[in-house]
Coordinates of N, CA and C in Angstrom, one line a residue:
X1 N 102.7 101.2 76.4 CA 102.8 101.9 77.7 C 102.6 100.9 78.8
X2 N 103.0 101.3 80.0 CA 102.8 100.6 81.2 C 101.4 100.9 81.7
X3 N 100.6 99.9 82.0 CA 99.3 100.2 82.5 C 99.3 100.7 83.9
X4 N 98.6 101.8 84.3 CA 98.7 102.3 85.6 C 97.8 101.5 86.6
X5 N 98.2 101.6 87.9 CA 97.3 101.1 88.9 C 96.1 101.9 89.0
X6 N 94.9 101.3 89.0 CA 93.7 102.0 89.0 C 92.9 101.7 90.3
X7 N 92.3 102.8 90.8 CA 91.4 102.6 92.0 C 90.0 102.9 91.5
X8 N 89.1 102.0 91.7 CA 87.7 102.2 91.2 C 86.7 102.0 92.3
X9 N 85.6 102.6 92.2 CA 84.5 102.3 93.1 C 83.5 101.4 92.4
X10 N 83.2 100.2 92.8 CA 82.3 99.3 92.1 C 80.9 99.8 92.2
X11 N 80.4 100.5 91.1 CA 79.1 101.1 91.2 C 78.2 100.7 90.0
X12 N 78.6 99.6 89.3 CA 77.9 99.2 88.2 C 78.0 97.7 88.0
X13 N 77.2 97.0 87.3 CA 77.2 95.6 87.1 C 78.5 95.1 86.5
X14 N 79.0 95.8 85.5 CA 80.3 95.4 84.8 C 81.4 95.5 85.8
X15 N 81.5 96.5 86.6 CA 82.6 96.7 87.5 C 82.5 95.7 88.6
X16 N 81.3 95.4 89.1 CA 81.0 94.4 90.1 C 81.6 93.0 89.6
X17 N 81.3 92.7 88.3 CA 81.7 91.5 87.8 C 83.3 91.4 87.7
X18 N 83.8 92.6 87.3 CA 85.3 92.6 87.1 C 85.9 92.4 88.5
X19 N 85.4 93.0 89.5 CA 85.9 92.8 90.9 C 85.9 91.4 91.3
X20 N 84.8 90.7 91.0 CA 84.6 89.4 91.5 C 85.4 88.3 90.7
X21 N 85.6 88.6 89.4 CA 86.1 87.6 88.5 C 87.5 87.9 88.0
X22 N 88.1 89.0 88.4 CA 89.4 89.3 87.9 C 90.4 88.3 88.4
X23 N 91.4 88.0 87.6 CA 92.4 87.1 88.0 C 93.4 87.8 88.9
X24 N 93.3 89.1 89.0 CA 94.2 89.9 89.9 C 93.5 90.1 91.3
X25 N 94.3 90.0 92.3 CA 93.7 90.2 93.7 C 93.1 91.6 93.9
X26 N 92.1 91.6 94.7 CA 91.4 92.8 95.1 C 91.5 93.1 96.6
X27 N 91.6 94.3 97.0 CA 91.5 94.6 98.4 C 90.8 95.9 98.5
X28 N 90.4 96.2 99.8 CA 89.6 97.4 100.0 C 90.5 98.5 100.6
X29 N 90.4 99.7 100.1 CA 91.2 100.8 100.7 C 90.5 101.2 102.0
X30 N 91.1 102.0 102.9 CA 90.5 102.5 104.1 C 89.1 103.1 104.0
X31 N 88.9 103.8 102.8 CA 87.6 104.4 102.7 C 86.6 103.5 102.0
X32 N 86.9 102.3 101.8 CA 86.0 101.3 101.3 C 86.0 101.1 99.8
X33 N 86.9 101.8 99.1 CA 87.0 101.6 97.6 C 87.7 100.3 97.3
X34 N 87.3 99.7 96.2 CA 88.0 98.5 95.8 C 89.2 98.9 95.0
X35 N 90.3 98.3 95.3 CA 91.6 98.7 94.6 C 92.2 97.4 93.9
X36 N 92.4 97.6 92.7 CA 93.0 96.5 91.9 C 94.3 97.0 91.2
X37 N 95.3 96.1 91.2 CA 96.5 96.5 90.5 C 96.4 96.0 89.0
X38 N 95.7 96.8 88.2 CA 95.3 96.4 86.9 C 96.5 96.2 85.9
X39 N 97.7 96.8 86.3 CA 98.8 96.7 85.3 C 99.3 95.3 85.2
X40 N 98.9 94.4 86.1 CA 99.4 93.1 86.0 C 98.3 92.1 85.8
X41 N 97.2 92.5 85.3 CA 96.1 91.6 84.9 C 95.7 92.0 83.5
X42 N 96.2 91.2 82.6 CA 96.1 91.6 81.1 C 94.6 91.7 80.7
X43 N 93.8 90.7 81.1 CA 92.4 90.7 80.7 C 91.7 91.9 81.3
X44 N 91.9 92.2 82.5 CA 91.2 93.3 83.2 C 91.6 94.6 82.5
X45 N 92.9 94.7 82.3 CA 93.4 96.0 81.6 C 92.8 96.2 80.3
X46 N 92.8 95.1 79.5 CA 92.2 95.2 78.1 C 90.7 95.6 78.2
X47 N 90.0 95.1 79.2 CA 88.6 95.5 79.4 C 88.5 96.9 79.7
X48 N 89.3 97.4 80.6 CA 89.2 98.8 81.1 C 89.6 99.8 80.0
X49 N 90.5 99.5 79.2 CA 91.0 100.5 78.2 C 90.3 100.3 76.9
X50 N 89.3 99.4 76.8 CA 88.5 99.3 75.6 C 89.0 98.3 74.6
X51 N 90.1 97.5 74.8 CA 90.6 96.6 73.9 C 89.8 95.2 74.0
X52 N 89.0 95.1 75.0 CA 88.3 93.9 75.2 C 86.9 94.3 75.8
X53 N 85.8 93.9 75.2 CA 84.5 94.2 75.8 C 84.3 93.5 77.1
X54 N 83.4 94.1 77.9 CA 83.1 93.4 79.2 C 82.5 92.0 78.9
X55 N 81.8 91.9 77.8 CA 81.2 90.6 77.5 C 82.3 89.6 77.2
X56 N 83.3 90.1 76.4 CA 84.5 89.3 76.1 C 85.3 88.9 77.4
X57 N 85.4 89.9 78.3 CA 86.1 89.6 79.5 C 85.3 88.5 80.3
X58 N 84.0 88.6 80.3 CA 83.2 87.6 81.0 C 83.3 86.2 80.4
X59 N 83.4 86.2 79.1 CA 83.6 84.9 78.4 C 84.9 84.3 78.8
X60 N 85.9 85.2 78.9 CA 87.3 84.7 79.1 C 87.5 84.1 80.5
X61 N 86.7 84.5 81.4 CA 86.8 84.0 82.8 C 85.7 83.1 83.2
X62 N 84.8 82.7 82.3 CA 83.8 81.8 82.6 C 84.3 80.5 83.1
X63 N 83.6 80.0 84.1 CA 84.0 78.7 84.7 C 85.3 78.7 85.5
X64 N 85.9 79.9 85.7 CA 87.1 80.0 86.4 C 86.8 80.5 87.8
X65 N 87.3 79.9 88.8 CA 87.2 80.3 90.2 C 88.3 81.3 90.5
X66 N 88.1 82.6 90.0 CA 89.2 83.5 90.1 C 89.0 84.5 91.3
X67 N 88.0 84.4 92.1 CA 87.8 85.3 93.2 C 88.9 85.1 94.2
X68 N 89.5 86.2 94.6 CA 90.6 86.1 95.5 C 90.4 87.2 96.7
X69 N 89.2 87.1 97.2 CA 88.8 88.2 98.2 C 89.6 88.1 99.5
X70 N 90.2 86.9 99.7 CA 91.0 86.8 101.0 C 92.5 87.3 100.7
X71 N 92.8 87.7 99.5 CA 94.1 88.1 99.2 C 94.4 89.5 99.8
X72 N 95.6 89.8 100.2 CA 96.0 91.1 100.7 C 97.1 91.7 99.8
X73 N 96.9 92.9 99.4 CA 97.9 93.7 98.7 C 98.6 94.6 99.7
X74 N 99.9 94.4 99.8 CA 100.6 95.2 100.8 C 101.0 96.6 100.4
X75 N 101.4 97.4 101.3 CA 101.8 98.8 100.9 C 103.2 99.0 101.4
X76 N 104.0 97.9 101.6 CA 105.4 98.1 102.0 C 105.5 98.0 103.5
X77 N 104.5 97.8 104.3 CA 104.6 97.7 105.7 C 103.8 96.5 106.2
X78 N 104.1 96.0 107.4 CA 103.4 94.9 107.9 C 103.5 95.0 109.4
X79 N 102.5 94.4 110.1 CA 102.5 94.5 111.6 C 103.4 93.4 112.2
X80 N 104.0 92.6 111.3 CA 104.8 91.5 111.9 C 106.1 92.0 112.4
X81 N 106.6 91.6 113.5 CA 107.9 92.0 114.1 C 109.0 91.2 113.4
X82 N 108.7 90.3 112.5 CA 109.7 89.4 112.0 C 110.1 89.6 110.5
X83 N 109.2 90.3 109.8 CA 109.5 90.5 108.3 C 108.8 91.7 107.8
X84 N 109.3 92.2 106.7 CA 108.6 93.3 105.9 C 108.3 92.8 104.6
X85 N 107.4 93.5 103.9 CA 106.9 93.1 102.6 C 107.0 94.3 101.6
X86 N 107.6 94.0 100.5 CA 107.8 95.1 99.5 C 106.4 95.7 99.1
X87 N 106.4 96.9 98.7 CA 105.2 97.6 98.2 C 104.6 96.8 97.0
X88 N 103.3 96.7 97.0 CA 102.5 96.1 95.9 C 102.7 94.6 95.7
X89 N 103.4 94.0 96.7 CA 103.4 92.5 96.6 C 102.1 92.0 97.1
X90 N 101.6 91.0 96.4 CA 100.3 90.4 96.7 C 100.5 89.0 97.3
X91 N 99.9 88.8 98.5 CA 100.0 87.6 99.3 C 98.7 87.1 99.7
X92 N 98.4 85.8 99.5 CA 97.2 85.2 100.1 C 97.4 84.9 101.5
X93 N 96.2 84.6 102.2 CA 96.2 84.2 103.6 C 97.2 83.1 103.9
X94 N 97.2 82.1 102.9 CA 98.1 80.9 103.1 C 99.6 81.4 103.2
X95 N 100.0 82.3 102.3 CA 101.3 82.8 102.3 C 101.7 83.5 103.6
X96 N 100.8 84.3 104.1 CA 101.0 85.0 105.4 C 101.1 84.0 106.5
X97 N 100.3 83.0 106.5 CA 100.4 81.9 107.5 C 101.8 81.3 107.5
X98 N 102.3 81.0 106.3 CA 103.7 80.4 106.2 C 104.7 81.4 106.8
X99 N 104.6 82.7 106.4 CA 105.6 83.7 106.9 C 105.5 83.8 108.4
X100 N 104.3 83.7 108.9 CA 104.1 83.8 110.4 C 104.7 82.6 111.1
X101 N 104.9 81.5 110.4 CA 105.6 80.4 111.1 C 107.1 80.5 110.9
X102 N 107.5 80.9 109.7 CA 108.9 81.0 109.5 C 109.6 82.2 110.3
X103 N 108.9 83.3 110.4 CA 109.4 84.5 111.0 C 110.0 84.3 112.4
X104 N 109.2 83.8 113.4 CA 109.6 83.6 114.7 C 110.8 82.6 114.8
X105 N 110.8 81.6 114.0 CA 111.8 80.6 114.0 C 113.1 81.2 113.5
X106 N 113.0 82.0 112.4 CA 114.2 82.6 111.9 C 114.8 83.6 112.8
X107 N 113.9 84.4 113.4 CA 114.4 85.5 114.4 C 115.0 84.9 115.6
X108 N 114.5 83.7 116.1 CA 115.0 83.1 117.3 C 116.5 82.6 117.0
X109 N 116.8 82.3 115.8 CA 118.1 81.8 115.5 C 119.1 82.9 115.0
X110 N 118.6 84.0 114.5 CA 119.4 85.0 113.9 C 119.3 86.4 114.5
X111 N 118.2 86.6 115.2 CA 117.9 87.9 115.7 C 117.7 89.0 114.6
X112 N 117.4 88.5 113.4 CA 117.2 89.4 112.3 C 115.9 89.2 111.7
X113 N 115.3 90.3 111.0 CA 114.1 90.3 110.2 C 114.5 90.0 108.8
X114 N 113.5 89.7 108.0 CA 113.8 89.5 106.5 C 112.7 90.2 105.7
X115 N 113.0 90.3 104.4 CA 112.1 91.1 103.5 C 111.6 90.1 102.4
X116 N 110.3 90.2 102.2 CA 109.6 89.4 101.2 C 109.4 90.3 99.9
X117 N 109.9 89.8 98.8 CA 109.9 90.7 97.6 C 109.2 90.1 96.4
X118 N 108.5 89.0 96.6 CA 107.6 88.5 95.6 C 106.6 87.5 96.2
X119 N 105.3 87.6 95.6 CA 104.3 86.7 96.1 C 103.5 86.2 94.9
X120 N 102.2 86.5 94.8 CA 101.4 86.1 93.7 C 101.8 86.8 92.4
X121 N 101.9 86.1 91.3 CA 102.2 86.8 90.0 C 101.1 86.5 89.0
X122 N 100.5 87.5 88.4 CA 99.7 87.3 87.3 C 100.6 87.0 86.1
X123 N 100.0 86.9 84.9 CA 100.7 86.6 83.7 C 101.7 87.8 83.4
X124 N 101.2 89.0 83.7 CA 102.1 90.2 83.4 C 103.2 90.2 84.4
X125 N 103.0 90.0 85.7 CA 104.0 90.0 86.6 C 105.0 88.9 86.4
X126 N 104.5 87.7 86.0 CA 105.4 86.6 85.7 C 106.3 87.0 84.5
X127 N 105.7 87.6 83.5 CA 106.5 88.0 82.3 C 107.6 89.0 82.7
X128 N 107.2 90.0 83.6 CA 108.2 91.0 84.0 C 109.3 90.3 84.8
X129 N 108.9 89.3 85.7 CA 110.0 88.6 86.5 C 110.9 87.9 85.6
X130 N 110.5 87.3 84.5 CA 111.3 86.5 83.6 C 112.2 87.5 82.8
X131 N 111.7 88.6 82.5 CA 112.5 89.7 81.8 C 113.6 90.2 82.7
X132 N 113.3 90.4 83.9 CA 114.3 90.8 84.9 C 115.4 89.8 85.0
X133 N 115.0 88.5 85.1 CA 116.0 87.4 85.2 C 117.0 87.5 84.0
X134 N 116.4 87.7 82.8 CA 117.2 87.8 81.6 C 118.2 89.0 81.7
X135 N 117.6 90.1 82.0 CA 118.4 91.3 82.1 C 119.4 91.3 83.2
X136 N 119.2 90.4 84.2 CA 120.2 90.3 85.3 C 121.4 89.5 84.9
X137 N 121.3 88.9 83.7 CA 122.5 88.2 83.2 C 122.3 86.7 82.9
X138 N 121.1 86.2 83.3 CA 120.8 84.8 83.0 C 120.2 84.7 81.6
X139 N 121.0 84.6 80.6 CA 120.6 84.8 79.2 C 119.9 83.5 78.6
X140 N 119.8 82.4 79.5 CA 119.1 81.2 79.0 C 117.9 80.9 79.9
X141 N 117.6 81.9 80.8 CA 116.5 81.7 81.8 C 116.6 80.3 82.4
X142 N 117.7 80.0 83.1 CA 118.0 78.7 83.6 C 117.0 78.2 84.7
X143 N 116.3 79.1 85.3 CA 115.3 78.8 86.3 C 114.1 78.0 85.7
X144 N 113.9 78.1 84.4 CA 112.7 77.6 83.8 C 113.1 76.4 82.9
X145 N 112.0 75.6 82.6 CA 112.2 74.4 81.7 C 112.6 75.0 80.4
X146 N 113.2 74.1 79.6 CA 113.8 74.5 78.3 C 112.7 75.1 77.4
X147 N 111.5 74.4 77.3 CA 110.5 74.9 76.3 C 110.0 76.3 76.7
X148 N 109.8 76.4 78.0 CA 109.3 77.7 78.5 C 110.3 78.8 78.3
X149 N 111.5 78.5 78.6 CA 112.6 79.5 78.4 C 112.7 79.9 76.9
X150 N 112.7 78.9 76.0 CA 112.8 79.2 74.6 C 111.8 80.1 74.0
X151 N 110.5 79.8 74.5 CA 109.4 80.6 74.0 C 109.6 82.1 74.4
X152 N 110.0 82.3 75.7 CA 110.2 83.7 76.2 C 111.4 84.3 75.5
X153 N 112.5 83.5 75.3 CA 113.7 84.1 74.7 C 113.4 84.5 73.3
X154 N 112.6 83.8 72.6 CA 112.3 84.2 71.2 C 111.7 85.6 71.2
X155 N 110.8 85.9 72.1 CA 110.2 87.2 72.2 C 111.2 88.3 72.6
X156 N 112.0 88.0 73.6 CA 113.0 88.9 74.1 C 114.0 89.3 73.0
X157 N 114.4 88.3 72.2 CA 115.5 88.5 71.3 C 115.0 89.3 70.0
X158 N 113.7 89.6 69.9 CA 113.2 90.4 68.8 C 113.7 91.8 69.0
X159 N 114.2 92.2 70.2 CA 114.8 93.5 70.5 C 113.8 94.6 70.6
X160 N 112.5 94.4 70.8 CA 111.6 95.4 71.0 C 111.7 96.1 72.4
X161 N 110.9 97.2 72.6 CA 111.0 97.9 73.9 C 110.6 96.9 75.0
X162 N 111.1 97.3 76.2 CA 110.7 96.5 77.4 C 109.2 96.4 77.5
X163 N 108.5 97.5 77.3 CA 107.0 97.5 77.5 C 106.4 96.5 76.5
X164 N 106.8 96.6 75.3 CA 106.2 95.7 74.3 C 106.6 94.3 74.5
X165 N 107.9 94.0 74.8 CA 108.4 92.7 75.1 C 107.6 92.0 76.2
X166 N 107.5 92.7 77.3 CA 106.9 92.1 78.5 C 105.4 91.8 78.2
X167 N 104.8 92.8 77.5 CA 103.3 92.5 77.2 C 103.2 91.3 76.3
X168 N 104.0 91.1 75.3 CA 103.9 90.0 74.5 C 104.2 88.7 75.2
X169 N 105.2 88.7 76.1 CA 105.5 87.6 77.0 C 104.2 87.2 77.8
X170 N 103.6 88.3 78.4 CA 102.5 88.1 79.2 C 101.3 87.4 78.5
X171 N 101.1 87.8 77.2 CA 100.0 87.3 76.4 C 100.2 85.8 76.2
X172 N 101.5 85.3 76.0 CA 101.8 83.9 75.9 C 101.6 83.2 77.2
X173 N 102.1 83.8 78.3 CA 101.9 83.1 79.6 C 100.5 83.0 80.0
X174 N 99.7 84.0 79.6 CA 98.2 84.0 79.9 C 97.5 82.9 79.2
X175 N 97.9 82.7 77.9 CA 97.3 81.6 77.1 C 97.6 80.2 77.8
X176 N 98.8 80.0 78.2 CA 99.1 78.8 78.9 C 98.4 78.6 80.2
X177 N 98.3 79.8 80.9 CA 97.6 79.8 82.2 C 96.1 79.3 82.1
X178 N 95.5 79.8 81.0 CA 94.1 79.5 80.8 C 93.9 78.0 80.4
X179 N 95.0 77.4 80.0 CA 95.0 75.9 79.6 C 95.5 75.1 80.8
X180 N 95.8 75.8 81.9 CA 96.2 75.0 83.1 C 97.7 74.8 83.2
X181 N 98.5 75.5 82.4 CA 100.0 75.3 82.4 C 100.6 76.5 83.1
X182 N 101.4 76.4 84.1 CA 102.0 77.5 84.8 C 103.5 77.6 84.5
X183 N 104.0 78.8 84.5 CA 105.5 79.0 84.3 C 106.2 79.1 85.7
X184 N 105.4 79.3 86.7 CA 106.0 79.4 88.1 C 104.9 79.1 89.1
X185 N 105.4 78.6 90.3 CA 104.6 78.4 91.5 C 103.9 79.7 91.9
X186 N 104.5 80.8 91.6 CA 104.0 82.1 92.0 C 102.6 82.3 91.4
X187 N 102.4 81.7 90.2 CA 101.1 82.0 89.5 C 99.9 81.3 90.2
X188 N 100.2 80.3 90.9 CA 99.1 79.6 91.7 C 99.1 80.0 93.1
X189 N 99.7 81.1 93.4 CA 99.8 81.6 94.8 C 100.4 80.5 95.7
X190 N 101.5 79.9 95.2 CA 102.1 78.8 96.0 C 103.5 79.0 96.3
X191 N 104.0 80.3 96.2 CA 105.4 80.5 96.5 C 105.6 82.0 96.9
X192 N 106.7 82.2 97.7 CA 107.1 83.5 98.1 C 108.6 83.6 97.9
X193 N 109.1 84.8 97.7 CA 110.6 85.0 97.5 C 111.1 85.9 98.7
X194 N 112.2 85.5 99.2 CA 112.8 86.3 100.3 C 114.1 86.9 99.8
X195 N 114.2 88.2 100.0 CA 115.4 89.0 99.5 C 116.6 88.7 100.3
X196 N 117.7 88.3 99.6 CA 119.0 88.0 100.2 C 119.7 89.4 100.4
X197 N 119.4 90.3 99.5 CA 120.2 91.6 99.6 C 119.6 92.5 100.7
X198 N 118.5 92.1 101.3 CA 117.9 92.9 102.3 C 117.0 94.0 101.7
X199 N 116.7 95.0 102.5 CA 115.9 96.1 102.0 C 116.3 97.4 102.7
X200 N 116.8 98.3 101.9 CA 117.3 99.6 102.5 C 116.2 100.4 103.1
X201 N 115.0 100.4 102.5 CA 113.9 101.2 102.9 C 113.4 100.9 104.3
X202 N 113.5 99.6 104.6 CA 113.0 99.1 105.9 C 114.1 98.7 106.8
X203 N 115.4 99.0 106.4 CA 116.6 98.7 107.2 C 116.7 97.2 107.5
X204 N 116.4 96.4 106.5 CA 116.6 94.9 106.6 C 118.0 94.7 106.1
X205 N 118.9 94.1 106.9 CA 120.3 93.8 106.5 C 120.3 92.7 105.5
X206 N 121.4 92.7 104.6 CA 121.6 91.6 103.7 C 121.7 90.3 104.5
X207 N 121.3 89.2 103.9 CA 121.3 87.9 104.6 C 122.6 87.3 104.4
X208 N 123.3 87.0 105.5 CA 124.6 86.3 105.4 C 124.5 84.9 104.9
X209 N 125.6 84.3 104.5 CA 125.6 82.9 104.0 C 125.0 82.0 105.1
X210 N 125.5 82.0 106.3 CA 124.9 81.1 107.4 C 123.4 81.4 107.6
X211 N 123.0 82.6 107.5 CA 121.6 82.9 107.7 C 120.7 82.4 106.5
X212 N 121.3 82.5 105.3 CA 120.6 81.9 104.2 C 120.3 80.4 104.4
X213 N 121.3 79.7 104.9 CA 121.2 78.3 105.2 C 120.1 78.1 106.2
X214 N 120.1 78.9 107.3 CA 119.1 78.8 108.3 C 117.7 79.0 107.7
X215 N 117.6 80.0 106.9 CA 116.3 80.3 106.3 C 115.8 79.1 105.5
X216 N 116.7 78.5 104.7 CA 116.3 77.4 103.8 C 115.9 76.2 104.6
X217 N 116.6 76.0 105.8 CA 116.3 74.8 106.6 C 114.9 75.0 107.3
X218 N 114.7 76.2 107.8 CA 113.4 76.5 108.4 C 112.3 76.4 107.4
X219 N 112.5 77.0 106.2 CA 111.5 76.9 105.2 C 111.1 75.5 104.8
X220 N 112.0 74.6 104.7 CA 111.7 73.2 104.5 C 111.0 72.5 105.6
X221 N 111.4 72.9 106.8 CA 110.7 72.4 108.0 C 109.3 72.8 108.1
X222 N 109.0 74.1 107.7 CA 107.6 74.6 107.8 C 106.8 74.1 106.6
X223 N 107.3 74.1 105.4 CA 106.5 73.8 104.2 C 106.6 72.4 103.7
X224 N 107.7 71.7 104.0 CA 107.9 70.3 103.5 C 108.5 70.3 102.1
X225 N 108.8 71.5 101.6 CA 109.5 71.6 100.3 C 110.9 72.2 100.5
X226 N 111.8 71.8 99.7 CA 113.2 72.4 99.7 C 113.1 73.8 99.1
X227 N 113.7 74.7 99.8 CA 113.8 76.1 99.3 C 115.0 76.2 98.3
X228 N 114.9 77.1 97.4 CA 115.9 77.3 96.3 C 116.6 78.6 96.5
X229 N 117.9 78.6 96.4 CA 118.6 79.9 96.3 C 118.9 80.2 94.8
X230 N 118.2 81.3 94.4 CA 118.3 81.7 93.0 C 119.1 83.0 92.9
X231 N 119.9 83.1 91.9 CA 120.9 84.2 91.9 C 120.6 85.4 91.0
X232 N 119.7 85.2 90.0 CA 119.5 86.3 89.1 C 118.0 86.6 89.0
X233 N 117.5 87.6 89.8 CA 118.2 88.3 90.8 C 118.3 87.4 92.1
X234 N 119.1 87.9 93.1 CA 119.4 87.1 94.2 C 118.3 87.0 95.2
X235 N 117.8 85.8 95.5 CA 116.7 85.6 96.4 C 116.6 84.1 96.8
X236 N 115.8 83.8 97.8 CA 115.5 82.5 98.2 C 114.0 82.2 97.9
X237 N 113.8 81.2 97.0 CA 112.4 80.9 96.6 C 111.9 79.8 97.5
X238 N 110.7 80.1 98.1 CA 110.1 79.2 99.0 C 108.8 78.7 98.5
X239 N 108.7 77.5 98.1 CA 107.4 76.9 97.6 C 106.7 76.4 98.8
X240 N 105.3 76.6 98.9 CA 104.6 76.1 100.0 C 103.3 75.3 99.6
X241 N 103.1 75.2 98.3 CA 102.0 74.3 97.8 C 102.2 74.0 96.4

């Protein structure tokens, strides 16, 4: 099954610990409740549904600085006049700072806003992203190094359901994450993706070829890293750390 988004009120020691040490970002709802997107944090999900004891969860995150209290989980809107953010995208303060530099420069040259459709990825979200890349037609996962692609492809090609496949991919990605090996800059909150196709919900127009070039030039100017145009699915990948 797909794990649901859960809203909890931290009223006990175990929940307090979960809030502080979860590898998934936490934010506060308007009424003060702590909200966590548990469907993309495998460890937290296992703890909550009883597959992992809280003691086991505590052991799994020992010595890890996983507190992300400065992280913001968006709801599909933003106060910025220059960009919108897809619902449930998670962005740290550093990412917002980068967007706030890119936005005015891009608007000054194009008179258009842009849409952000990816930010921080937990192991589960990274697995889902790789599955989408495969289903979009990139059957060799060309965005990833050969060994990383091969390990994920082996799981995908077993032909199990999407839910089971993504969960198994996430488990492998999580194991590497705990050893310090990342599959994507998104896992270390060091990248954002800009939608080239735009966003119907917020009336963001598709990004023209010339505007894509402008975006990539501005992104390099702001971050010091070359942006990448990736096609499956279509977006501009901006690394900033």
